[in-house]
Short mmCIF file of C-alpha atoms in Angstrom, two decimals:
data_model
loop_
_atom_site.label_atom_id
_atom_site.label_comp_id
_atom_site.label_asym_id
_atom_site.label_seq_id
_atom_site.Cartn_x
_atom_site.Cartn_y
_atom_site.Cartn_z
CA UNK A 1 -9.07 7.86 1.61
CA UNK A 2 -5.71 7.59 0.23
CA UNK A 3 -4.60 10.86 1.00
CA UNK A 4 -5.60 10.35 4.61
CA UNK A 5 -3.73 7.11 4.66
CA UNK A 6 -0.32 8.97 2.80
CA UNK A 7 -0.59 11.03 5.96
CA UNK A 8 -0.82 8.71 8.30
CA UNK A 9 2.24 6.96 7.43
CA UNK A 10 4.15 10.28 7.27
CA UNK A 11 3.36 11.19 10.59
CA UNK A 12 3.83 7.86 11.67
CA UNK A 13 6.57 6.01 9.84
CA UNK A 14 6.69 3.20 12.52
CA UNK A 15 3.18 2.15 12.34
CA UNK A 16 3.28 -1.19 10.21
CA UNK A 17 -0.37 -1.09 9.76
CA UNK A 18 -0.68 2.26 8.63
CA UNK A 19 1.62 1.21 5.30
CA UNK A 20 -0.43 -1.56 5.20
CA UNK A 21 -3.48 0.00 4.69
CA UNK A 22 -1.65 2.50 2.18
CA UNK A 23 -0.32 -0.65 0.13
CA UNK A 24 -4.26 -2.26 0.39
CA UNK A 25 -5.46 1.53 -0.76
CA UNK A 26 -3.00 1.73 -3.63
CA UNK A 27 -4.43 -2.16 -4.74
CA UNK A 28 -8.40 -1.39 -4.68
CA UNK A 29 -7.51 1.64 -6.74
CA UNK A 30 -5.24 -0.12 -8.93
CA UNK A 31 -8.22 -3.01 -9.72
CA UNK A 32 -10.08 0.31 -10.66
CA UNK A 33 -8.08 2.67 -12.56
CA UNK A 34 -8.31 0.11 -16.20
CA UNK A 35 -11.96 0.29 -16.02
CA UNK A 36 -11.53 4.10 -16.22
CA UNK A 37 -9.05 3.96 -18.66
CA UNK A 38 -6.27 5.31 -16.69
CA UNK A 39 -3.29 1.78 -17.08
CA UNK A 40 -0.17 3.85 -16.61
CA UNK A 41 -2.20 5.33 -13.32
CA UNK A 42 -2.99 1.51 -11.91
CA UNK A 43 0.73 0.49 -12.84
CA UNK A 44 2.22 3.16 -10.29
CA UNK A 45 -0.59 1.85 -7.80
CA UNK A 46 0.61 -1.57 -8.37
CA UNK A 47 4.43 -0.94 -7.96
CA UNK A 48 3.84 1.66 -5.01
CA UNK A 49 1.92 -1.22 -3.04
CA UNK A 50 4.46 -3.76 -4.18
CA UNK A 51 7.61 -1.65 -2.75
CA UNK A 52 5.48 -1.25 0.26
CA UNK A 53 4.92 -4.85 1.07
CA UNK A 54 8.33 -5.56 0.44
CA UNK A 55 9.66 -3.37 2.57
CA UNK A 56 6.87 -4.53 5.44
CA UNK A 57 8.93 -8.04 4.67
CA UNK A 58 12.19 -7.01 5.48
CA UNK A 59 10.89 -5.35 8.47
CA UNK A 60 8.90 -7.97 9.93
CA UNK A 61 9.67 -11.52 8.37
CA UNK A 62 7.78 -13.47 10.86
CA UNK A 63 4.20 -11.70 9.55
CA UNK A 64 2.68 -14.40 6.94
CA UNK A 65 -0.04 -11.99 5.96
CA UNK A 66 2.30 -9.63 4.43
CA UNK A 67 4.12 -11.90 2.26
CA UNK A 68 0.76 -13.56 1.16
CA UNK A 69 -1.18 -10.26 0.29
#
Protein backbone atom coordinates (compact mmCIF):
# COMPACT_ATOMS: atom_id res chain seq x y z
CA UNK A 1 0.00 0.00 0.00
CA UNK A 2 2.72 2.37 0.52
CA UNK A 3 4.51 1.75 -2.47
CA UNK A 4 1.35 2.34 -4.47
CA UNK A 5 0.80 5.55 -2.64
CA UNK A 6 4.91 6.69 -3.24
CA UNK A 7 3.75 6.35 -6.83
CA UNK A 8 0.97 8.12 -6.84
CA UNK A 9 2.43 11.19 -5.60
CA UNK A 10 5.30 10.89 -8.12
CA UNK A 11 3.17 10.80 -10.94
CA UNK A 12 1.09 13.27 -9.50
CA UNK A 13 2.95 15.85 -7.46
CA UNK A 14 -0.10 18.27 -7.45
CA UNK A 15 -2.56 16.00 -5.95
CA UNK A 16 -2.80 17.20 -2.18
CA UNK A 17 -4.59 14.13 -1.24
CA UNK A 18 -2.39 11.75 -2.68
CA UNK A 19 0.57 13.11 -0.05
CA UNK A 20 -1.94 12.93 2.30
CA UNK A 21 -2.62 9.54 2.16
CA UNK A 22 1.30 8.88 1.88
CA UNK A 23 1.81 10.97 5.23
CA UNK A 24 -1.45 8.80 6.88
CA UNK A 25 0.47 5.49 5.32
CA UNK A 26 3.85 6.44 6.75
CA UNK A 27 1.79 7.04 10.47
CA UNK A 28 -0.19 3.51 10.63
CA UNK A 29 3.16 1.97 9.84
CA UNK A 30 5.01 4.03 12.16
CA UNK A 31 2.33 2.97 15.26
CA UNK A 32 3.50 -0.55 13.99
CA UNK A 33 7.06 -0.81 13.34
CA UNK A 34 7.98 -0.75 17.70
CA UNK A 35 5.82 -3.67 18.13
CA UNK A 36 8.10 -5.41 15.59
CA UNK A 37 11.05 -4.14 16.94
CA UNK A 38 12.08 -2.05 14.10
CA UNK A 39 12.32 2.06 16.23
CA UNK A 40 14.87 3.57 13.91
CA UNK A 41 12.31 2.19 10.96
CA UNK A 42 9.05 4.02 12.72
CA UNK A 43 11.30 7.22 13.39
CA UNK A 44 11.88 7.76 9.48
CA UNK A 45 7.99 7.00 9.16
CA UNK A 46 7.35 9.59 11.67
CA UNK A 47 9.63 12.40 10.23
CA UNK A 48 8.69 11.45 6.49
CA UNK A 49 4.87 12.08 7.43
CA UNK A 50 5.82 15.08 9.49
CA UNK A 51 7.80 16.88 6.45
CA UNK A 52 4.82 15.91 4.46
CA UNK A 53 2.18 17.63 6.46
CA UNK A 54 4.22 20.51 6.75
CA UNK A 55 4.73 21.05 3.51
CA UNK A 56 0.69 20.35 2.80
CA UNK A 57 0.63 23.60 5.36
CA UNK A 58 2.53 25.88 3.48
CA UNK A 59 0.69 24.89 0.47
CA UNK A 60 -2.72 25.15 1.61
CA UNK A 61 -3.04 27.17 5.01
CA UNK A 62 -6.71 27.48 4.94
CA UNK A 63 -7.08 23.31 5.31
CA UNK A 64 -7.65 22.74 9.29
CA UNK A 65 -7.40 19.01 8.83
CA UNK A 66 -3.88 19.13 7.86
CA UNK A 67 -2.56 21.11 10.60
CA UNK A 68 -4.65 19.00 13.14
CA UNK A 69 -3.58 15.45 11.87
Amino acid sequence: ALTYREQLVRESPAVVEYRADLARAHDSLAILDPQLGRVPEAEDRFGKALAIRRQLVVEQPKVIAYRTE
